[in-house]
Coordinates of C-alpha atoms in Angstrom, one line a residue:
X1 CA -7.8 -27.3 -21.3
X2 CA -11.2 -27.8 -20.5
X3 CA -11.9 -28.8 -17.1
X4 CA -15.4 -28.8 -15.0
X5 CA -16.0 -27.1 -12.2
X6 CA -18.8 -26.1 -9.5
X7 CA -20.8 -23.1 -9.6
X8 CA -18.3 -20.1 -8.0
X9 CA -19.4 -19.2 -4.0
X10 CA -21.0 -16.0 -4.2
X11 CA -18.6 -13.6 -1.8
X12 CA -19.3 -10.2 -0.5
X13 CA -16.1 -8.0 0.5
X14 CA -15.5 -5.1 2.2
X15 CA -13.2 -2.9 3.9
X16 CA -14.1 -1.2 7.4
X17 CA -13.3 2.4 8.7
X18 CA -10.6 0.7 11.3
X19 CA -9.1 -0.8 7.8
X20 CA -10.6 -4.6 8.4
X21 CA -10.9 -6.0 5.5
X22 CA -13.8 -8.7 5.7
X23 CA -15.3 -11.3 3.3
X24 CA -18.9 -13.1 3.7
X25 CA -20.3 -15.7 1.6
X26 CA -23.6 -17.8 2.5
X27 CA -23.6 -21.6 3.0
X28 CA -26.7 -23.2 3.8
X29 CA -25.4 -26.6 3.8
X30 CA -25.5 -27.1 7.6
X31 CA -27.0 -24.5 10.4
X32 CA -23.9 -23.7 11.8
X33 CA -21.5 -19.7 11.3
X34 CA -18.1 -20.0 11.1
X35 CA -15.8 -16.8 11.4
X36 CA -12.0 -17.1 10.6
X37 CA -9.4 -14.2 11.5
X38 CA -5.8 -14.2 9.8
X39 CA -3.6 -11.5 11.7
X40 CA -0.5 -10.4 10.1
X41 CA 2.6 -10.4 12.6
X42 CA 5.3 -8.2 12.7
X43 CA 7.7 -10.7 13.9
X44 CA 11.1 -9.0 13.8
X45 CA 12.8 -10.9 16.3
X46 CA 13.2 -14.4 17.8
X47 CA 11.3 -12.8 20.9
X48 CA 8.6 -11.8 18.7
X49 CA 7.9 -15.0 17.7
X50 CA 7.6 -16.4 21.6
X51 CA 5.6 -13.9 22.2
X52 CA 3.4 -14.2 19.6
X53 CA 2.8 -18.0 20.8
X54 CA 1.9 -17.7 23.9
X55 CA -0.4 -14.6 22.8
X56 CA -2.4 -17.2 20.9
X57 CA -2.0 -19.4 24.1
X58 CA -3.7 -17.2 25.8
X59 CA -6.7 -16.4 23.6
X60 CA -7.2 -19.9 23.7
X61 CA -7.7 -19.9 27.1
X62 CA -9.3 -16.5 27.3
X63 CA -13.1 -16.4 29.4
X64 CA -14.7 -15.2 26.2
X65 CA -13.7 -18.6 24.5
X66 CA -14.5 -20.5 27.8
X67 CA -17.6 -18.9 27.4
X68 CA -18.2 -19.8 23.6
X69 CA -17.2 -23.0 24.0
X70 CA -19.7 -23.7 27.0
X71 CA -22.5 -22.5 24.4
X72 CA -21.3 -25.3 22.1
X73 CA -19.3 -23.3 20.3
X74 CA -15.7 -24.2 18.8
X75 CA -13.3 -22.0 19.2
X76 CA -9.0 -22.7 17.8
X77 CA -6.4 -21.1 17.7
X78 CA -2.5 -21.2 16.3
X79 CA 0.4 -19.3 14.4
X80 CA 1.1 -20.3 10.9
X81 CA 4.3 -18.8 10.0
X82 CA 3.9 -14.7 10.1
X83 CA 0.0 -15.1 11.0
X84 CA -2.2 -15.3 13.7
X85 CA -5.3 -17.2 12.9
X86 CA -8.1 -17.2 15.0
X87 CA -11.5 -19.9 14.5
X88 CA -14.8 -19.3 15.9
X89 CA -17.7 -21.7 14.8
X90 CA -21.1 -22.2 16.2
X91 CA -25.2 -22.5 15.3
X92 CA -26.3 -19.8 12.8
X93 CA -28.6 -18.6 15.7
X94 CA -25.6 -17.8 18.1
X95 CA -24.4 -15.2 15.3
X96 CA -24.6 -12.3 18.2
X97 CA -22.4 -14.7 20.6
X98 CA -20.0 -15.3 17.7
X99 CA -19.8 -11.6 16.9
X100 CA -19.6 -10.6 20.6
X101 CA -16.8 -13.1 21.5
X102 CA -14.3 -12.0 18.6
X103 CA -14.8 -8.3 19.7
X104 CA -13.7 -8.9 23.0
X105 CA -10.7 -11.3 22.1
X106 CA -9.2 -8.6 20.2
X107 CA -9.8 -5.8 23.2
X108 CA -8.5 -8.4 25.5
X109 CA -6.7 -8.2 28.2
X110 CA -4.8 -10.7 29.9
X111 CA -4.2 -11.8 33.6
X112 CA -0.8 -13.0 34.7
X113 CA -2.2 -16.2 35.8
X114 CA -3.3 -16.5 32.4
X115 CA 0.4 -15.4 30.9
X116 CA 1.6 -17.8 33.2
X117 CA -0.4 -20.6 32.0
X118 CA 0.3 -19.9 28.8
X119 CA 3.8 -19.4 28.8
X120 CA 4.1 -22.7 30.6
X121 CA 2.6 -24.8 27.8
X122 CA 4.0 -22.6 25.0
X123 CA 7.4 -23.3 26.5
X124 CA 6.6 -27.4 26.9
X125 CA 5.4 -27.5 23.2
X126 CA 9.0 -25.4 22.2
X127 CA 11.2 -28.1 24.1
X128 CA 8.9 -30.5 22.3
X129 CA 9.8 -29.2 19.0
X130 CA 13.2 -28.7 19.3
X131 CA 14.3 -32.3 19.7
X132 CA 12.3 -32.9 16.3
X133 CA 14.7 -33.9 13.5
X134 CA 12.0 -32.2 11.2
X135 CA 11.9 -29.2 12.8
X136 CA 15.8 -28.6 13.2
X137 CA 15.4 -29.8 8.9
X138 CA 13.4 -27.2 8.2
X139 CA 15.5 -24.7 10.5
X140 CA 18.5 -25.4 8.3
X141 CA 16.7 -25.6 5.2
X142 CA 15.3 -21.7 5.7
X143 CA 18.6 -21.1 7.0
X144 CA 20.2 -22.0 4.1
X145 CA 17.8 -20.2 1.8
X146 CA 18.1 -16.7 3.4
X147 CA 21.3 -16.9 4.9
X148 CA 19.9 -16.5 8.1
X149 CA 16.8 -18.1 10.4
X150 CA 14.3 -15.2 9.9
X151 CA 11.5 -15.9 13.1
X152 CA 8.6 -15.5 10.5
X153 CA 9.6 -18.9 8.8
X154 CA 11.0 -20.5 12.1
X155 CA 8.7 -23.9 13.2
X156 CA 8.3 -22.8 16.7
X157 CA 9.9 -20.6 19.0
X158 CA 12.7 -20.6 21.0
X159 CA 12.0 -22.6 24.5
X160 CA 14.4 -20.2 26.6
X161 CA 12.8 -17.1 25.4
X162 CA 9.8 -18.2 25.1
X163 CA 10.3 -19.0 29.3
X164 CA 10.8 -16.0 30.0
X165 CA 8.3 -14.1 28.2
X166 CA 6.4 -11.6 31.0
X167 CA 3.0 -10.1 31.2
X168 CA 4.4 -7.1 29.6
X169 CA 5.9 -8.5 27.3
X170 CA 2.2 -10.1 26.1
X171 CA 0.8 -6.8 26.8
X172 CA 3.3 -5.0 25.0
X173 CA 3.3 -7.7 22.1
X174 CA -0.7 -7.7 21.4
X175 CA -1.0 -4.0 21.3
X176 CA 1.5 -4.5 18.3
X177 CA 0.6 -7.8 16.8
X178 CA -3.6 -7.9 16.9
X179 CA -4.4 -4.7 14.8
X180 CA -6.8 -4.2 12.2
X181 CA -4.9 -2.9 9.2
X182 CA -3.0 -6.1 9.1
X183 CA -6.8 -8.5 9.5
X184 CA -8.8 -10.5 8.0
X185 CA -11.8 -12.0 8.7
X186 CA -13.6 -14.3 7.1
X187 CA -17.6 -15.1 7.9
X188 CA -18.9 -18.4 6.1
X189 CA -22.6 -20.3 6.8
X190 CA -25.9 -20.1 7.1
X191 CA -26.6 -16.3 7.2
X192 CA -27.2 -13.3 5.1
X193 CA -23.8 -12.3 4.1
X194 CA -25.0 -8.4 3.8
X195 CA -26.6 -8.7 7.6
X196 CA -23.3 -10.7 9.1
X197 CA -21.1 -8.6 7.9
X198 CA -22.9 -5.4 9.0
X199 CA -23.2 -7.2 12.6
X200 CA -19.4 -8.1 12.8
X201 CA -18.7 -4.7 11.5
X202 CA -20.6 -2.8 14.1
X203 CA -18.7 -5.3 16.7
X204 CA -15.3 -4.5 15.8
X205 CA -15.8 -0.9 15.1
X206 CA -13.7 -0.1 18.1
X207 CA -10.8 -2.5 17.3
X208 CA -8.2 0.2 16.4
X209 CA -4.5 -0.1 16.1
X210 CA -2.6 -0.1 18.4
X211 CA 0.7 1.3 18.8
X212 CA 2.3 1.9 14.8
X213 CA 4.2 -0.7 13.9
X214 CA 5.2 -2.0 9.9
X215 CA 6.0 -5.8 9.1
X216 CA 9.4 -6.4 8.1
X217 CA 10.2 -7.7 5.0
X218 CA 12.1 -11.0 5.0
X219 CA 15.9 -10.8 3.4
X220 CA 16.2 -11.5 -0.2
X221 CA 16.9 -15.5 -0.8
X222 CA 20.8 -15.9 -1.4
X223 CA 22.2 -16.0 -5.1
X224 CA 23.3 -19.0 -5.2
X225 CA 21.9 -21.2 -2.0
X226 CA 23.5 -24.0 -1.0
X227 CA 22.4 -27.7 0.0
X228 CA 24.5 -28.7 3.1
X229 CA 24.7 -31.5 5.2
X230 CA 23.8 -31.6 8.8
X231 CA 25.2 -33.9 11.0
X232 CA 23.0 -35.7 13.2
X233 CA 24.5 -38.9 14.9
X234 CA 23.0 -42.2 15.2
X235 CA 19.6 -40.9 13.4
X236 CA 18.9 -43.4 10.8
X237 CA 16.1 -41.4 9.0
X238 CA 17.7 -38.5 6.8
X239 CA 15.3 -35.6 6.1
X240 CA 15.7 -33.8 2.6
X241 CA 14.9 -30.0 2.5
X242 CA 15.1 -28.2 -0.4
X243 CA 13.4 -24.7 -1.2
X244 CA 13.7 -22.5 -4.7
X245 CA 12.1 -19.6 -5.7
X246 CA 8.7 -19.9 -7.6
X247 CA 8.1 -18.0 -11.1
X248 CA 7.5 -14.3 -10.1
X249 CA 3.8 -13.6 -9.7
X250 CA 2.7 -11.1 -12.4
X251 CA -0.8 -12.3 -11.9
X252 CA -3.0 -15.2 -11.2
X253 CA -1.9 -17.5 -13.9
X254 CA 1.6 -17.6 -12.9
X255 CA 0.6 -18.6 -9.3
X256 CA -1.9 -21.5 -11.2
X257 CA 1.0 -22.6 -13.4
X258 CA 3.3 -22.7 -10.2
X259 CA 0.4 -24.5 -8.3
X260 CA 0.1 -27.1 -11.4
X261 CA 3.8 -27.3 -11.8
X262 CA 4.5 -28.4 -8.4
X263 CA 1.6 -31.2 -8.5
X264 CA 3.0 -33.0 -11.6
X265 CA 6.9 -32.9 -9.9
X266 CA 5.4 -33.7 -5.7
X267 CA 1.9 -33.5 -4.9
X268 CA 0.1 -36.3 -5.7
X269 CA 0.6 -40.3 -5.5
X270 CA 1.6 -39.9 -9.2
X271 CA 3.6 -37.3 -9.2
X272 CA 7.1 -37.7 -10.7
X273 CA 9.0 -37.5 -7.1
X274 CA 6.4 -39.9 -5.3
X275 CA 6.2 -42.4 -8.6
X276 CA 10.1 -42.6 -8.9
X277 CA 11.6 -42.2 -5.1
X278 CA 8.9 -44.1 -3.6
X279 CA 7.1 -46.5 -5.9
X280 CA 10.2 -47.2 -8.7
X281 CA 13.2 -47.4 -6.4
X282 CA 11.5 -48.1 -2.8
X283 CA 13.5 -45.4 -1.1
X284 CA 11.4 -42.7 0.5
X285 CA 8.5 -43.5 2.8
X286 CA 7.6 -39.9 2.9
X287 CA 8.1 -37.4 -0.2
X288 CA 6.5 -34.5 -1.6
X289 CA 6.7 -31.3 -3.8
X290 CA 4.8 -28.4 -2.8
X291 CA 3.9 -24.6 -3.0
X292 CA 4.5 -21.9 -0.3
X293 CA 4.4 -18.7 0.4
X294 CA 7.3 -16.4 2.6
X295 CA 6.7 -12.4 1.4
X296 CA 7.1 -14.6 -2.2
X297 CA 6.1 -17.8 -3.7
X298 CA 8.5 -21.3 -3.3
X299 CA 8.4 -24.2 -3.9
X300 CA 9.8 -26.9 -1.4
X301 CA 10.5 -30.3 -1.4
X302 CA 10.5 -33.0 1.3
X303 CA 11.7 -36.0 1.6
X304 CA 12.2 -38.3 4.5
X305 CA 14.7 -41.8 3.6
X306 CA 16.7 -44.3 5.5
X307 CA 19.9 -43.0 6.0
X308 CA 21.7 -45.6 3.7
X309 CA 19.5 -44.3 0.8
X310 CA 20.0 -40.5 1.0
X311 CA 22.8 -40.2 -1.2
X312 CA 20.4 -42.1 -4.2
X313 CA 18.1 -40.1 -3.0
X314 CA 19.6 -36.8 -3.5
X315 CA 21.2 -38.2 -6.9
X316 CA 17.8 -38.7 -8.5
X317 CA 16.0 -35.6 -6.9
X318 CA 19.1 -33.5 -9.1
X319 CA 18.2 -35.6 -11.9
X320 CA 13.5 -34.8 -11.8
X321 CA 13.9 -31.1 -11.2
X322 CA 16.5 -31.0 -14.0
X323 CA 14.9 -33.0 -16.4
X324 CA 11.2 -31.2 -15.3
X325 CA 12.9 -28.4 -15.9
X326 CA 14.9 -28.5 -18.9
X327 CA 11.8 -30.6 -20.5
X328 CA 8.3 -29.7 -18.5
X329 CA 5.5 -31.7 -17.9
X330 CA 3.7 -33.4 -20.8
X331 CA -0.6 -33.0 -21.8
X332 CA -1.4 -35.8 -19.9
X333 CA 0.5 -34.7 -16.2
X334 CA -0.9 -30.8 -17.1
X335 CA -4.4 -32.7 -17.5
X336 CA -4.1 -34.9 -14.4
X337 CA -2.9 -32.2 -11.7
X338 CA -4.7 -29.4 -13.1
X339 CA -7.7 -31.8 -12.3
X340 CA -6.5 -32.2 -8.9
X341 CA -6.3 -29.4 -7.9
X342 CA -9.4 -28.1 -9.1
X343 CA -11.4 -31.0 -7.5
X344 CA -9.6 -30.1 -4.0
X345 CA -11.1 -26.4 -5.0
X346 CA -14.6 -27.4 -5.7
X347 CA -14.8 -29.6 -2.3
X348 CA -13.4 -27.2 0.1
X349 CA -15.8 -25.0 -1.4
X350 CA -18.7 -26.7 -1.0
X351 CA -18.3 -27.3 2.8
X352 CA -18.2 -24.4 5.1
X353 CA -14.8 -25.3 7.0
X354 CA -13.3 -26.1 3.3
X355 CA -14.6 -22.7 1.8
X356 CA -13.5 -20.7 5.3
X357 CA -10.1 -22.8 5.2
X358 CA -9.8 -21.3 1.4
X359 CA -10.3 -18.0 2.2
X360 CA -7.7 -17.9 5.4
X361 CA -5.4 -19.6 2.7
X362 CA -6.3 -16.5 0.1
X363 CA -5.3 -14.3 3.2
X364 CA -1.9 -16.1 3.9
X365 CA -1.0 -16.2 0.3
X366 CA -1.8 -12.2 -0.6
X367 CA -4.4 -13.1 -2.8
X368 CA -8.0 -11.6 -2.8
X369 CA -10.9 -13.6 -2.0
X370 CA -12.0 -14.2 -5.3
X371 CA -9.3 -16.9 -5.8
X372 CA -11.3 -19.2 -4.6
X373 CA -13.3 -18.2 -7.9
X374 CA -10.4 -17.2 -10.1
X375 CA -7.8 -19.8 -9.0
X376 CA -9.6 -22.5 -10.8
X377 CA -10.7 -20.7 -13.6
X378 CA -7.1 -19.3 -14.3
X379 CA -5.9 -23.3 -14.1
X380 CA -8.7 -24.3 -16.6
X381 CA -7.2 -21.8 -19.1
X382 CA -3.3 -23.1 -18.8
X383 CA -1.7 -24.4 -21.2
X384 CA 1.1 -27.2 -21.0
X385 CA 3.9 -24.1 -22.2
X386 CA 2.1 -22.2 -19.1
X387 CA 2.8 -25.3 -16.5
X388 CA 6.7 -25.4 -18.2
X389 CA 7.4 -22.1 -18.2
X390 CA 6.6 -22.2 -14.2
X391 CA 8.8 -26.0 -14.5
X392 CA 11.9 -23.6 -16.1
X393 CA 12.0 -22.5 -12.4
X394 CA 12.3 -25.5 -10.2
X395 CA 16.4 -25.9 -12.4
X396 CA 18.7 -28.0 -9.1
X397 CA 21.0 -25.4 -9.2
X398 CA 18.3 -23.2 -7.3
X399 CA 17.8 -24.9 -4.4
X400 CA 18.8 -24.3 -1.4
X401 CA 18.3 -26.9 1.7
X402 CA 20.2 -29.9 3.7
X403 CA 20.5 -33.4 4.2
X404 CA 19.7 -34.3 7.6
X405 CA 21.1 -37.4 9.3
X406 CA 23.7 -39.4 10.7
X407 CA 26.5 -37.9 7.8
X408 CA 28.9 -40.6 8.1
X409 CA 30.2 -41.0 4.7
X410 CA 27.9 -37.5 3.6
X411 CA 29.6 -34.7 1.2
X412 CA 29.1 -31.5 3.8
X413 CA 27.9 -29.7 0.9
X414 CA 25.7 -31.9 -2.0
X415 CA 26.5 -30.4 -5.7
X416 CA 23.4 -30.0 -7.9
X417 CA 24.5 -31.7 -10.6
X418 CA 22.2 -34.6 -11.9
X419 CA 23.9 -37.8 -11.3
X420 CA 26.8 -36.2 -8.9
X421 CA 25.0 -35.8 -5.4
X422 CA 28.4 -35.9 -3.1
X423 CA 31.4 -35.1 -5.3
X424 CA 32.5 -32.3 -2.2
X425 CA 33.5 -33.1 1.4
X426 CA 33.8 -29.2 1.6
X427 CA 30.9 -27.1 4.2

């Protein structure tokens, strides 16, 4: 396959003494210095995961970003999953202030009017959530998957715990959570990538771990996962999650065959799910197939339907992943998504936000930095057997998920058998 693509980003990596591992690349485009930290949590328990909310809570409201921020800078901060990701942005010429401000976020410390605050709005946002039919979806669906709710693939914490999360309990948690053998950080813009790095190098030189502490690993998916139904009454939209292990990742052509794979069945307007659920048969207002990535690579597929269409719904969803794969995708799907994705690729990478976006992504994925450079070369080079052999993966029988809605007249467990969506009433 022969596909075009822009010139690669030139990137500069390194690894400091305190085990940071850092990537720079220069983009003159605009005068403006964007730095992006990805932390790796050890979230081990439901309380881990409150705490490491309102942790990011209170960066956010920390006096060195007040500070930044009154500068001009930008300054944002969340938790994606098992990672704490911190943005800084400004003018190129406030590099020191940029530097200066993420040295003393990870050395901060916290006062317990700022806990407070934070743990107030952490809380809100957690009630919030839990009354979201998506979020209790996706609960299940992980639930389902694993057996169990592990709190690295949980939505958002728990709103009791989180409640009563205590200054020592933030103190306690960021001496654990914000170390530099777990970091990343990522330094995109208008500067000299050799002189940046050396500058946020010298800053962080006295971020050191703190108290020893190793990530667990998330439980091994069940054998055979089931696809439940969950009983939600009088909700008239259904919610459709399903999750199956990705092709194992040997290198970066399996994850750019599972990338392309999961394009052609969900992520694009003409992908198979979106062409036949939404556009053929009218039923879904809201469907997709995409990639993720838990300690291994998924795929997951959403889809959001009135509740009198679920049970089609499911029926043909049995009936794409086990045609796409018993058959694969043809040439011309291979052709279209692999240019797709590729295009997104050569955007992002051209803007500074799009190419420090990438790299955070890299982070989160375990990939080095250079996918932003070998991810589309690797999907230029795949063939159509390449995108099937990843398509062998996504069979029905390996999903694992729920239907979630008002169940009156559901299956409690959904078979995944193409053309037999509710022959139990067993679950």
């Amino acid at each position: 396959m022969t596909l075009s693509t822009a010139p690669a980003p030139h990137l500069v990596t390194e690894r400091a003494p305190n085990g940071l591992a850092l990537t720079a690349t220069s983009l003159d485009t605009v005068p403006l210095l964007q730095a992006r930290l990805a932390v790796r949590l050890p979230l081990g328990t439901p309380a881990d995961l409150a705490a490491s909310d309102v942790v990011a809570a209170c960066w956010s409201q920390h006096s060195a970003t007040a500070r930044l921020e009154q500068a001009g800078g930008i300054a944002s901060v969340n938790r994606r999953r098992d990672w704490l990701l911190l943005g800084l942005h400004a003018t190129a010429d406030l590099q020191p202030l940029l530097a200066d401000t993420l040295a003393e976020l990870v050395h901060a410390d916290f006062t317990t009017a700022t806990v407070d605050r934070a743990v107030a709005v952490v809380t809100q946002q957690a009630t919030v959530a839990a009354s979201q039919p998506a979020v209790h979806a996706t609960r299940r669906m992980w639930s389902e998957y694993y057996g169990q709710l592990p709190p690295a693939v949980d939505p958002a914490p728990d709103p009791e715990l989180t409640g009563h999360t205590t200054p020592s309990d933030v103190t306690a948690a960021f001496a654990r959570f914000v170390t530099p053998h777990r970091a990343h950080l990522a330094i995109v813009g208008a500067a000299d990538t050799t002189q940046a790095l050396t500058r946020f190098t010298t800053a962080l030189s006295g971020w050191r771990a703190g108290v020893p502490d190793d990530r667990p690993a998330l439980p091994a998916p069940l054998p055979s996962p089931r696809i439940d139904t969950s009983h939600r009454p009088g909700q008239e939209q259904t919610q459709i999650r399903l999750v199956a292990p990705a092709p194992p990742r040997e290198d970066i052509t399996d994850f750019a065959a599972h990338q392309v794979a999961a394009t052609v069945l969900g992520g694009s307007f003409a992908s198979r799910i979106n062409t036949v659920l939404r556009e053929r048969h009218g039923l879904a207002y809201r469907c997709r197939a995409a990639t993720d990535y838990v300690d291994a690579d998924v795929v997951v597929i959403e889809v959001d339907v009135h509740t009198r269409h679920a049970a089609r719904a499911m029926g043909l969803l049995m009936e794409l992943t086990d045609e796409f794969s018993t058959a694969g995708p043809n040439e011309e799907e291979v052709r279209a998504a692999a240019g797709f994705i590729t295009g997104a690729y050569t955007i992002n990478s051209g803007s500074q936000s799009g190419r420090a976006s990438l790299l955070t992504a890299a982070a989160t994925q375990d990939l080095p930095p250079s996918a932003l450079i070998d991810v589309p070369r690797a999907i230029a080079a795949l063939t159509v057997a390449d995108v099937a052999a990843a398509a062998a993966y996504y069979r029905p029988d390996r999903f694992g998920g729920v239907v979630c809605g008002d169940a009156t007249g559901f299956p409690g467990r959904w078979h995944p058998r193409p053309g037999h969506p509710a022959p139990s009433s067993e679950g």
